[in-house]
N, CA and C of each residue as an Amber inpcrd file, in Angstrom:
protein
   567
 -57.8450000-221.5610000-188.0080000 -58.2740000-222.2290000-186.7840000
 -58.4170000-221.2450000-185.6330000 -57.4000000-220.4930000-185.3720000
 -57.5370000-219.8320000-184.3720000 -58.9540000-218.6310000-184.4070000
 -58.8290000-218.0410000-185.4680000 -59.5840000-216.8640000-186.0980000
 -60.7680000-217.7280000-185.4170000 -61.2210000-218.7160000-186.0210000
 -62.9130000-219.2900000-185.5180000 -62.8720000-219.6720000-183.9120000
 -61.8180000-219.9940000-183.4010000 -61.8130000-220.5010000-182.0190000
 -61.8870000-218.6150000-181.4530000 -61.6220000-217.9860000-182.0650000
 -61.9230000-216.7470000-181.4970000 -63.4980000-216.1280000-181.2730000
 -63.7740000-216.1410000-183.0170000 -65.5570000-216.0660000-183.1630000
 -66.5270000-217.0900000-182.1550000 -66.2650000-217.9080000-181.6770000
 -66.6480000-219.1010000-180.6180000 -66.9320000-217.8240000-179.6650000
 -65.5100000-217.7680000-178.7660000 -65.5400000-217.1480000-177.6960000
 -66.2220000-216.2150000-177.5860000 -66.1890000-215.5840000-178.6380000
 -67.0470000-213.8560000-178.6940000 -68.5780000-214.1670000-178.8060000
 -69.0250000-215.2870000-179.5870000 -70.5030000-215.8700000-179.3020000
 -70.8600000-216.3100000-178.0030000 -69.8070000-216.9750000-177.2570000
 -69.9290000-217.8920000-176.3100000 -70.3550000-216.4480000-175.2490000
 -69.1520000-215.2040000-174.7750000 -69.4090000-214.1090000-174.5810000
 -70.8440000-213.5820000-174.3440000 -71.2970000-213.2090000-175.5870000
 -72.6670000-212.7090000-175.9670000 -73.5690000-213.0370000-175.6200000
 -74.0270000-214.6460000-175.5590000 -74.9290000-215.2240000-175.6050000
 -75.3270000-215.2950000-173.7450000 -73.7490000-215.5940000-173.4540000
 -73.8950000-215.1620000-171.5470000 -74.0540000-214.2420000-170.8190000
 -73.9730000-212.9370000-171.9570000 -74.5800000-211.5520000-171.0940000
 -75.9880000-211.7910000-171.3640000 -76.3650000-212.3260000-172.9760000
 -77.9350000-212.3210000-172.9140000 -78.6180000-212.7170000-171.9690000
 -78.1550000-213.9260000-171.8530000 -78.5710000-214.7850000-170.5020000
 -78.9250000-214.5550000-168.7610000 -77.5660000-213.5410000-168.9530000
 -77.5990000-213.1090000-167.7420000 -79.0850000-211.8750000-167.2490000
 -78.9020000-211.1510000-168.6230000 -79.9540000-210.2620000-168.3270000
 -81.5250000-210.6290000-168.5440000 -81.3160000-212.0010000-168.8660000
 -82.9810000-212.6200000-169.4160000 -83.4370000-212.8110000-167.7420000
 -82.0620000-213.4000000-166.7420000 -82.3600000-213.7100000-165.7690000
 -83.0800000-212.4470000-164.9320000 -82.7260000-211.4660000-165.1520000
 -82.6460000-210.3640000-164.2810000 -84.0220000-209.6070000-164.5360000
 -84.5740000-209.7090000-165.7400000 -85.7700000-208.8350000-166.0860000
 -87.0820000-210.3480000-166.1900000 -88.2280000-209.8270000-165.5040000
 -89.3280000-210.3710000-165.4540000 -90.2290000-210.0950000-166.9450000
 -90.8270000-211.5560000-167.5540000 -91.3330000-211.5070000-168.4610000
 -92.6370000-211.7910000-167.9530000 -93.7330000-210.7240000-168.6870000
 -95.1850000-211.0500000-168.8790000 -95.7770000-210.9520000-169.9080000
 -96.4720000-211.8810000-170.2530000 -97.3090000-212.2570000-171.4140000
 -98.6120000-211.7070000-171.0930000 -99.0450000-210.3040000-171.6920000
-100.3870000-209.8930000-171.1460000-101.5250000-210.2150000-171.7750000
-101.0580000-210.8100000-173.6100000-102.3080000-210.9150000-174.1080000
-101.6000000-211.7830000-175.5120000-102.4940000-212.8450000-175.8960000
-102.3330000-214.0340000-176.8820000-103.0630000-213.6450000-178.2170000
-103.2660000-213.1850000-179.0100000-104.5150000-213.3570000-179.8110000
-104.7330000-214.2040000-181.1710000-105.5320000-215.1170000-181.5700000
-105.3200000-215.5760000-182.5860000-106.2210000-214.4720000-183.8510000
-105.5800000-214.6640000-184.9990000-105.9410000-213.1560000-185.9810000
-105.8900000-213.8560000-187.2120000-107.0800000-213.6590000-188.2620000
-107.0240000-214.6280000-189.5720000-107.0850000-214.0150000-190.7340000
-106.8320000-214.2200000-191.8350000-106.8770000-213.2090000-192.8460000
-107.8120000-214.1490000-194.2730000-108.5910000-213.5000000-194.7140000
-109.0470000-214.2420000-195.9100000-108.1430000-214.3850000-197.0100000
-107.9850000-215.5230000-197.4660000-107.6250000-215.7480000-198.8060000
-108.3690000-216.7030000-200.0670000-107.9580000-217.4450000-200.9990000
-108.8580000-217.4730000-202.0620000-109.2630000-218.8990000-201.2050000
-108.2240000-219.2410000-200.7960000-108.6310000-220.8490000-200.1690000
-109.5430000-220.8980000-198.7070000-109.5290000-219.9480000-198.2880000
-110.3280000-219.8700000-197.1430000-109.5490000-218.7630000-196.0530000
-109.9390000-219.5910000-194.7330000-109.1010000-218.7890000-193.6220000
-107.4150000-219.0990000-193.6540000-106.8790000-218.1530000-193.1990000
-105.3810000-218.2020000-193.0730000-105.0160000-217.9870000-191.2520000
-104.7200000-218.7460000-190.2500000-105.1860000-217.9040000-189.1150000
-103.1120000-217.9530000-188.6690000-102.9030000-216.5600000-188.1940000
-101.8980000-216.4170000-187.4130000-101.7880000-215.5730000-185.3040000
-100.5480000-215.6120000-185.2610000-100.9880000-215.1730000-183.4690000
-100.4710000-213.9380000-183.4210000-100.5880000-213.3620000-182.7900000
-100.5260000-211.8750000-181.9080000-100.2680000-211.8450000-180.5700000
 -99.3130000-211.3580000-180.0940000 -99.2750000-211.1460000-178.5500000
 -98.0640000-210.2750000-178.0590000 -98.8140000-209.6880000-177.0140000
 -98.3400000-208.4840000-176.2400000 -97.8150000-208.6310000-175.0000000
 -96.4410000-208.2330000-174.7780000 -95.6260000-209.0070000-173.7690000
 -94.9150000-207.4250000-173.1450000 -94.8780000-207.5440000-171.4970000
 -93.9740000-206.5190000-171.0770000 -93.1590000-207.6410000-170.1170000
 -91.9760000-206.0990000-170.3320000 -90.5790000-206.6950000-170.0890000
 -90.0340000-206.2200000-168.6400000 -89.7490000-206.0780000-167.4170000
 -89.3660000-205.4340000-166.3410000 -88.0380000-205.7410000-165.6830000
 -87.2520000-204.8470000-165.0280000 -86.3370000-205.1340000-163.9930000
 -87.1910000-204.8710000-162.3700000 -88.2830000-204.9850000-162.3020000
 -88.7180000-204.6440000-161.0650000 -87.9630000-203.6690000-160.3190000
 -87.2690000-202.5540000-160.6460000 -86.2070000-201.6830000-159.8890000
 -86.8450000-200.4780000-160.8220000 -86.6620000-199.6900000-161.8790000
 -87.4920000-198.6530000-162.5230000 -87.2980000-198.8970000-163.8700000
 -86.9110000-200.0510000-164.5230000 -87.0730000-200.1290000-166.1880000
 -88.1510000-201.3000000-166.7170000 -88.4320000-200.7800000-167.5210000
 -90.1600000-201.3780000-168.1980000 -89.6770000-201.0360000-169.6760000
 -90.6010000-202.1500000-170.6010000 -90.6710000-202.2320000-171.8410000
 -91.8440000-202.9800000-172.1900000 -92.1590000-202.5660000-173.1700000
 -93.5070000-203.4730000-173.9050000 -92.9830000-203.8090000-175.6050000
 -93.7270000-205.1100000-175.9100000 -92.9810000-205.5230000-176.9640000
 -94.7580000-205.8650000-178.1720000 -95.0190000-206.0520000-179.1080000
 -96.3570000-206.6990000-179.8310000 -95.8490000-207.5590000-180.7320000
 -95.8970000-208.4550000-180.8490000 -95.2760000-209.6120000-181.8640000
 -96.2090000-210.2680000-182.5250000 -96.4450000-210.7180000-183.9510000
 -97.0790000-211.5040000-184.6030000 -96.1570000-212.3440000-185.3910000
 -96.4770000-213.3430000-185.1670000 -96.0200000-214.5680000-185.9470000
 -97.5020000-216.0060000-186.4660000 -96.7210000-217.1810000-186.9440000
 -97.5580000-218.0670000-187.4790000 -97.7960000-218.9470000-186.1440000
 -96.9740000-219.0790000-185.6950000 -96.9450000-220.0580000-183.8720000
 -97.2330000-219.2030000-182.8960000 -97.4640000-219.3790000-181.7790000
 -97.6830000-218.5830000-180.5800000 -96.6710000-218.0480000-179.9950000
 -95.5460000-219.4990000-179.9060000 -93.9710000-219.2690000-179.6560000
 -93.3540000-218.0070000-179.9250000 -93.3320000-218.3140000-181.8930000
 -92.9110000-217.3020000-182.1280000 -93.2980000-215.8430000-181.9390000
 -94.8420000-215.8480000-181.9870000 -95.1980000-213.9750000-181.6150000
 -94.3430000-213.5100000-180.0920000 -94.2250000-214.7810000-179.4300000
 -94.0900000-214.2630000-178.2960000 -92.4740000-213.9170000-177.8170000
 -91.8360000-214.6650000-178.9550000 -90.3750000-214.4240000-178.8990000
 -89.9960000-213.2900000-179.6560000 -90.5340000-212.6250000-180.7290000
 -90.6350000-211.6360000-181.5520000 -91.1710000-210.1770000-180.6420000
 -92.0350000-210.3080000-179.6660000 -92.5040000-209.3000000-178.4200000
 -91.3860000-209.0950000-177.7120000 -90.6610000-210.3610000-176.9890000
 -90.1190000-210.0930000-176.2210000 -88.7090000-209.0280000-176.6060000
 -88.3260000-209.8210000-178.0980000 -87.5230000-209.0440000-178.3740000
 -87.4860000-207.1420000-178.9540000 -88.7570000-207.1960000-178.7220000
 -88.9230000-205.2980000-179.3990000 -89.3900000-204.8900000-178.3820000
 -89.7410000-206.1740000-176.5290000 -90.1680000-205.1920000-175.3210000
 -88.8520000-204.9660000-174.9090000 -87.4100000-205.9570000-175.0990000
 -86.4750000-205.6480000-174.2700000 -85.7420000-204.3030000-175.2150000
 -86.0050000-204.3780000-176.4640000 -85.1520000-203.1050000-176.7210000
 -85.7050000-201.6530000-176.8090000 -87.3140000-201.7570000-176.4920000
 -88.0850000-200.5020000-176.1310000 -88.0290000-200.3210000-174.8640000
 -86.8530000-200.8960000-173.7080000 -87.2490000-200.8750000-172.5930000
 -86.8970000-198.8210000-171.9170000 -87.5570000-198.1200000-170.8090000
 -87.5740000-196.9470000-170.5910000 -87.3550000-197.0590000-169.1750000
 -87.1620000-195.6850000-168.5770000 -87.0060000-195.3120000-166.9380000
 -88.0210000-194.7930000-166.7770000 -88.4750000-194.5140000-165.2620000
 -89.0550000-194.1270000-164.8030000 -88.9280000-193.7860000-163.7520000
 -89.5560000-192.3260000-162.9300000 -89.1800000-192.4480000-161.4330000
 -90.7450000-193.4830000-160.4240000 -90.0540000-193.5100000-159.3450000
 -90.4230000-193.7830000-158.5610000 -90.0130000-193.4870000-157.0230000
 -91.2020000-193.1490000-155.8860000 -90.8920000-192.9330000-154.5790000
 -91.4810000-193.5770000-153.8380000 -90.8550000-194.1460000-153.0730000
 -91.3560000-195.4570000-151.8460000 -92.0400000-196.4840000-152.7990000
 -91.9960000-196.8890000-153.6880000 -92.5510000-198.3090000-153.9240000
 -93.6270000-197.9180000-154.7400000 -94.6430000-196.5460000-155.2140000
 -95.2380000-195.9250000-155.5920000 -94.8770000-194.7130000-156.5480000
 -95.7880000-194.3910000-157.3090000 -95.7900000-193.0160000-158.2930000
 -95.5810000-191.9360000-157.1800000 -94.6670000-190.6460000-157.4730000
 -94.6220000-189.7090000-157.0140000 -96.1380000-188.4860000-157.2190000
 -96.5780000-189.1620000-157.9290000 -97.9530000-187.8320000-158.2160000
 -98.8330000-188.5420000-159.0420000-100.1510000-188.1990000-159.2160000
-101.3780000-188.8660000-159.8910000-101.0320000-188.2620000-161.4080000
-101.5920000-189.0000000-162.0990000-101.7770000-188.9030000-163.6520000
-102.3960000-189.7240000-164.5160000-102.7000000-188.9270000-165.4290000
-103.3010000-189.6760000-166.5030000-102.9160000-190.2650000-167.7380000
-103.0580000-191.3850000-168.3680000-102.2600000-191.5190000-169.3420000
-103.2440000-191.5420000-170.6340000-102.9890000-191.0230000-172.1110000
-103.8200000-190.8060000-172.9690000-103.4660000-192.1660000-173.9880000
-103.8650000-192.7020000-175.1650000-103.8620000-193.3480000-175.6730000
-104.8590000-193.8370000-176.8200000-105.2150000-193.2730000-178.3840000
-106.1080000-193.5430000-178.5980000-107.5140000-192.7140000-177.5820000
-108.6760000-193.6400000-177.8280000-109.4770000-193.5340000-177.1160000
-109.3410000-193.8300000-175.3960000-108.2380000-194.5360000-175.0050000
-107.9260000-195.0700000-174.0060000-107.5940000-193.9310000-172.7600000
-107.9200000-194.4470000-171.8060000-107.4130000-193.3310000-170.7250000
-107.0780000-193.9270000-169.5660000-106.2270000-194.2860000-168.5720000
-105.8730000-194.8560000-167.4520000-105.4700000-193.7910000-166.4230000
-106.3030000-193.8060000-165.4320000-105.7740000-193.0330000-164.3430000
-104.4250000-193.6500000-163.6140000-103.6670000-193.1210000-162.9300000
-102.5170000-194.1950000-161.9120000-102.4470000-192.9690000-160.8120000
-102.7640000-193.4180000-159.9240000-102.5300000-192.4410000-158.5850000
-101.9750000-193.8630000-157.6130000-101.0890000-192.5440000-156.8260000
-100.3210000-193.4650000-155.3550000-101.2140000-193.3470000-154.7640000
-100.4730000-194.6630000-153.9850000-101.4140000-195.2770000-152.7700000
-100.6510000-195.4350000-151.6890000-100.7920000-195.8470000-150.8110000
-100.0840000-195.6860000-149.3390000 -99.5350000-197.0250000-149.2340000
 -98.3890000-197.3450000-148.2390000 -98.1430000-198.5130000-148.0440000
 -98.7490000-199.9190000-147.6900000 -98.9660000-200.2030000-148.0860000
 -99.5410000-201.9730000-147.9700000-100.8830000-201.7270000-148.7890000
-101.0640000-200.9600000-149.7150000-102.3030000-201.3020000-150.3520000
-102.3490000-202.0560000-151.7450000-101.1240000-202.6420000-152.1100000
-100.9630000-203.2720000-153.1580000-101.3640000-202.7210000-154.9080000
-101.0790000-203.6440000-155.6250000-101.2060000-203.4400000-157.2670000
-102.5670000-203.3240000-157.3890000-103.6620000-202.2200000-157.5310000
-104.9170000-202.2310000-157.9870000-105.1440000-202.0220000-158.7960000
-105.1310000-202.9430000-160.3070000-105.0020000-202.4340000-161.4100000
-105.6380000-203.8190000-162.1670000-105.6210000-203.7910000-163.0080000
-106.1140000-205.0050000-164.4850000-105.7300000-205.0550000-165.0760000
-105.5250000-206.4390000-165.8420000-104.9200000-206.8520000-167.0060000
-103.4220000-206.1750000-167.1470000-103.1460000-205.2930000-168.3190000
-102.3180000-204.5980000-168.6200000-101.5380000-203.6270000-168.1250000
-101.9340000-203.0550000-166.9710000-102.0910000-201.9890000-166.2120000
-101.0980000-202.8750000-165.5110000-101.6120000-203.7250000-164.5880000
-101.1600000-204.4300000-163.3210000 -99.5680000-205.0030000-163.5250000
 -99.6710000-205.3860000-165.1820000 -98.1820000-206.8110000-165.6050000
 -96.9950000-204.9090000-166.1740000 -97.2830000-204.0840000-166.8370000
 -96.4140000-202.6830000-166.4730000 -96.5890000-202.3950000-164.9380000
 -97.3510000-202.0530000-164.0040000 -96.9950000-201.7090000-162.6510000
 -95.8960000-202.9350000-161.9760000 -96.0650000-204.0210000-161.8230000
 -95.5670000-205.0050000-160.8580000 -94.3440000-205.1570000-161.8630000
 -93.9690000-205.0850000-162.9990000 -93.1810000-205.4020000-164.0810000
 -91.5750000-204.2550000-163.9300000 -92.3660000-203.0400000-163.1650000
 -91.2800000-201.7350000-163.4000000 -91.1950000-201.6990000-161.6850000
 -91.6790000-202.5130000-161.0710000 -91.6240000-202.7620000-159.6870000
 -92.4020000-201.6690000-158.5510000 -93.3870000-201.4400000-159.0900000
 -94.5780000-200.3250000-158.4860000 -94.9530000-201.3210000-157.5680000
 -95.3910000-201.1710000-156.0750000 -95.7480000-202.0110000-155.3450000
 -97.5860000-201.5790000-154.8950000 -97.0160000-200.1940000-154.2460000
 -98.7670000-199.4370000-154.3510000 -99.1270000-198.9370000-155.0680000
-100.0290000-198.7780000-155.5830000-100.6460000-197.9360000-156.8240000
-102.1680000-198.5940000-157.0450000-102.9780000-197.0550000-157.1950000
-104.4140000-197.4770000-157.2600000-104.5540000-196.7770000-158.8640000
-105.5240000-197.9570000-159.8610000-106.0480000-197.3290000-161.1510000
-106.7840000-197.7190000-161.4950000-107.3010000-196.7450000-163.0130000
-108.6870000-197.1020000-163.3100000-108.5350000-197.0590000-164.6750000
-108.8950000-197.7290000-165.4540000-109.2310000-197.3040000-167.0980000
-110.5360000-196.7300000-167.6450000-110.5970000-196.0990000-168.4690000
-111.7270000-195.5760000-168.7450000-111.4560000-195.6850000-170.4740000
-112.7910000-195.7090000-171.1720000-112.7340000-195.4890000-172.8560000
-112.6260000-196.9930000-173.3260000-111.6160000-196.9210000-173.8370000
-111.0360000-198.3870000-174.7820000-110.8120000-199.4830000-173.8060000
-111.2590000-200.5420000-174.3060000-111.1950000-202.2770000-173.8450000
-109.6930000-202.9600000-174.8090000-109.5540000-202.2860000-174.9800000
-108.0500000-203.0850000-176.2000000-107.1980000-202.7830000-175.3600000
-106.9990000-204.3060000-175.0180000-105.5370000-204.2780000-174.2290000
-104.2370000-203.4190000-174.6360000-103.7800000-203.5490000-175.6210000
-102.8040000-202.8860000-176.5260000-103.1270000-201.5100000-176.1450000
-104.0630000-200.9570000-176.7620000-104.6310000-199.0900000-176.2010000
-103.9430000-198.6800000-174.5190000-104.5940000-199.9760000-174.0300000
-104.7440000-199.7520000-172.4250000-103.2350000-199.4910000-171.9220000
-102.6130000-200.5410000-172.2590000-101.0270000-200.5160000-172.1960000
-100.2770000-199.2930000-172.6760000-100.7630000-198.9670000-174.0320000
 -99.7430000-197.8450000-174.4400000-100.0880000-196.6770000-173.3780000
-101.4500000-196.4350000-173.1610000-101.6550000-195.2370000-172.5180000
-101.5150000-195.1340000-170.8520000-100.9160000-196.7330000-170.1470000
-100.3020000-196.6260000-169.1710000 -99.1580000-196.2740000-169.1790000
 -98.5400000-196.5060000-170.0310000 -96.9470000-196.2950000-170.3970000
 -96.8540000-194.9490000-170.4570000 -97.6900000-193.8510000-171.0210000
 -97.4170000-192.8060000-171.8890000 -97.7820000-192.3220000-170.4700000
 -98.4490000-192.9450000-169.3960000 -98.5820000-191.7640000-167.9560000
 -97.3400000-191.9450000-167.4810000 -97.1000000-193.7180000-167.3130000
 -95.8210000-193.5030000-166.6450000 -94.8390000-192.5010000-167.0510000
 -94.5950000-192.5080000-168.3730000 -93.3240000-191.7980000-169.2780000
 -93.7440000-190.3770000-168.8800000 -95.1040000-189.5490000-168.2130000
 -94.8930000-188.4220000-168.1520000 -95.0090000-187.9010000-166.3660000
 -94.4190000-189.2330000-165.6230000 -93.9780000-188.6200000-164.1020000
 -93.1560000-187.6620000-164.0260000 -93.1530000-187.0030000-162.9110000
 -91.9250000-186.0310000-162.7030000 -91.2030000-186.9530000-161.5760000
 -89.7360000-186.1150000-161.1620000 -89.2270000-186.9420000-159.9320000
 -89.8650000-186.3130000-158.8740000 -89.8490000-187.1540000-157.6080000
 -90.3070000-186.4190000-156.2460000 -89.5410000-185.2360000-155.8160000
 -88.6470000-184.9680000-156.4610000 -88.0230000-183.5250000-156.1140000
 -88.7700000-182.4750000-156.7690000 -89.1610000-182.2930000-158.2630000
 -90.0080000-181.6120000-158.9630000 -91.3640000-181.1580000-158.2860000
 -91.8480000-182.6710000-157.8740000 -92.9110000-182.4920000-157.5960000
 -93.3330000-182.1830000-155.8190000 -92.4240000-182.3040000-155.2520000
 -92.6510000-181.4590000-153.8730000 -92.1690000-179.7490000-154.0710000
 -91.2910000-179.2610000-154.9120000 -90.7370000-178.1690000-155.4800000
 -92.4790000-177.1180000-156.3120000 -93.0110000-177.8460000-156.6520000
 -94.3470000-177.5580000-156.8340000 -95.7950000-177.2610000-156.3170000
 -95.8650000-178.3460000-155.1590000 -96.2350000-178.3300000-154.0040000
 -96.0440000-176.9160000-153.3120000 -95.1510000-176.9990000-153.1140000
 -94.5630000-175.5470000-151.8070000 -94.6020000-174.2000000-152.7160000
 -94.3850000-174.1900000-153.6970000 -95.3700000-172.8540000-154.5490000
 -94.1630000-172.4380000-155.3300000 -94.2970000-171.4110000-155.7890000
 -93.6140000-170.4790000-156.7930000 -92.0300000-169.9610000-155.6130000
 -92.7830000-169.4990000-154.4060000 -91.6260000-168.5740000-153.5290000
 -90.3290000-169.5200000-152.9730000 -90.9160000-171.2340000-153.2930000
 -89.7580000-171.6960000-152.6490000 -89.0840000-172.6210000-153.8040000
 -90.0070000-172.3230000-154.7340000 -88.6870000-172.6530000-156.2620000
 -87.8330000-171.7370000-156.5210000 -88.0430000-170.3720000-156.4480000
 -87.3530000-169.1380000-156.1870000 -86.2700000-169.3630000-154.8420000
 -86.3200000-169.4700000-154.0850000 -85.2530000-169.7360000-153.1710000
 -83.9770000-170.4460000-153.5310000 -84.8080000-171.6660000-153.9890000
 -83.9400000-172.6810000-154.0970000 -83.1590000-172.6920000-155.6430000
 -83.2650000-172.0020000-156.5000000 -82.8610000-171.1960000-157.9410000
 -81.7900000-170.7310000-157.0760000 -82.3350000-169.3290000-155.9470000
 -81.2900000-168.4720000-155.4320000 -80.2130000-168.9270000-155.2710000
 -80.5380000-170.0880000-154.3100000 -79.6000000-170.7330000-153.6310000
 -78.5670000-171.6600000-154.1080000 -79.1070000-171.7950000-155.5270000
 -77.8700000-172.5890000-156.2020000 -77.5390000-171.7170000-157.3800000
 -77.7490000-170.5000000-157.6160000 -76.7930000-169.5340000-158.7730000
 -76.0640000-168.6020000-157.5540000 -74.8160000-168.7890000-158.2250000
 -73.7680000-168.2340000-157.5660000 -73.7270000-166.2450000-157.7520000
 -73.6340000-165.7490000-156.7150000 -73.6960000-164.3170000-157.0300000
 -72.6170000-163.7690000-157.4720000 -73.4400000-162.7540000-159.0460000
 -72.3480000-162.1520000-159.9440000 -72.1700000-160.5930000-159.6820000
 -71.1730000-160.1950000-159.1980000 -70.7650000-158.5520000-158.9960000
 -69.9750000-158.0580000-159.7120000
């Protein structure tokens, strides 16, 4: 008796951190697809769909789920966007530096934008920006129309920001990354 009144608690436990963090991260459903396969009897049709996962603060995930219901693809996404979820930096509400993200044929530009110019982006682009809590940001896709493409190769720019320390350290040239090296190795005599 006790032993199971224990296993209870430890479910009961679990199920309320899940909860807690379902509350905390924003779900988007970016794309539904229905997908059919031939067999001897005819069509067989099942769903597809592509879901990102966000804390609007700097963590993002994307999930692709197929199942026979819609439900299910979409509960099957959510669960491989929350455990692919990643960091990212961010400065003022925006990307610290322009980039490109590759993907397939796919290519997405993401450059900052200044304050109050909002999410300029599409489809896939827009539900990862507002999702990882990017507020300005101007982009463009180029190449591939597949949502899926478009997504991975936003992700793969985000995943290759630097922080705004790097990237002002770059800015100011070679002589004042050298300084600042100097200035934090301690002198050996």
């Amino acid at each position: 008796m006790n032993g199971e009144k224990e296993k209870r608690k430890v479910d009961e436990e679990i199920q309320k951190k899940e909860e807690e963090q379902k509350e905390t991260l924003v779900e988007k459903v970016v794309d539904v697809n229905r997908v059919s396969t031939v067999v001897k009897g005819g069509r067989r049709f099942s769903f597809t769909s592509l879901v990102v996962v966000g804390d609007e603060i700097n963590k993002v995930g994307y999930g692709y789920g197929k199942a026979n219901e819609v439900s299910g693809a979409i509960k099957k996404a959510l669960i491989r966007a929350r455990r692919n979820m990643f960091t990212i930096s961010i400065s003022k509400n925006t990307i610290p530096h322009e980039v490109v993200g590759k993907f397939g044929s796919a290519r997405v530009l993401l450059r900052p934008a200044s304050e109050g110019t909002g999410v300029v982006a599409g489809g896939p682009v827009r539900a990862v920006c507002e999702s990882v809590g990017i507020k300005d940001i101007l982009t463009k896709s180029f190449g591939s129309s597949n949502s899926l493409n478009i997504l991975k190769a936003a992700v793969e720019g985000l995943k290759s920001l630097k922080s705004p320390e790097v990237v002002q350290i770059r800015k100011k040239g070679k002589d004042y990354a050298d300084k600042k090296r100097i200035e934090k190795e301690p002198e050996s005599k």
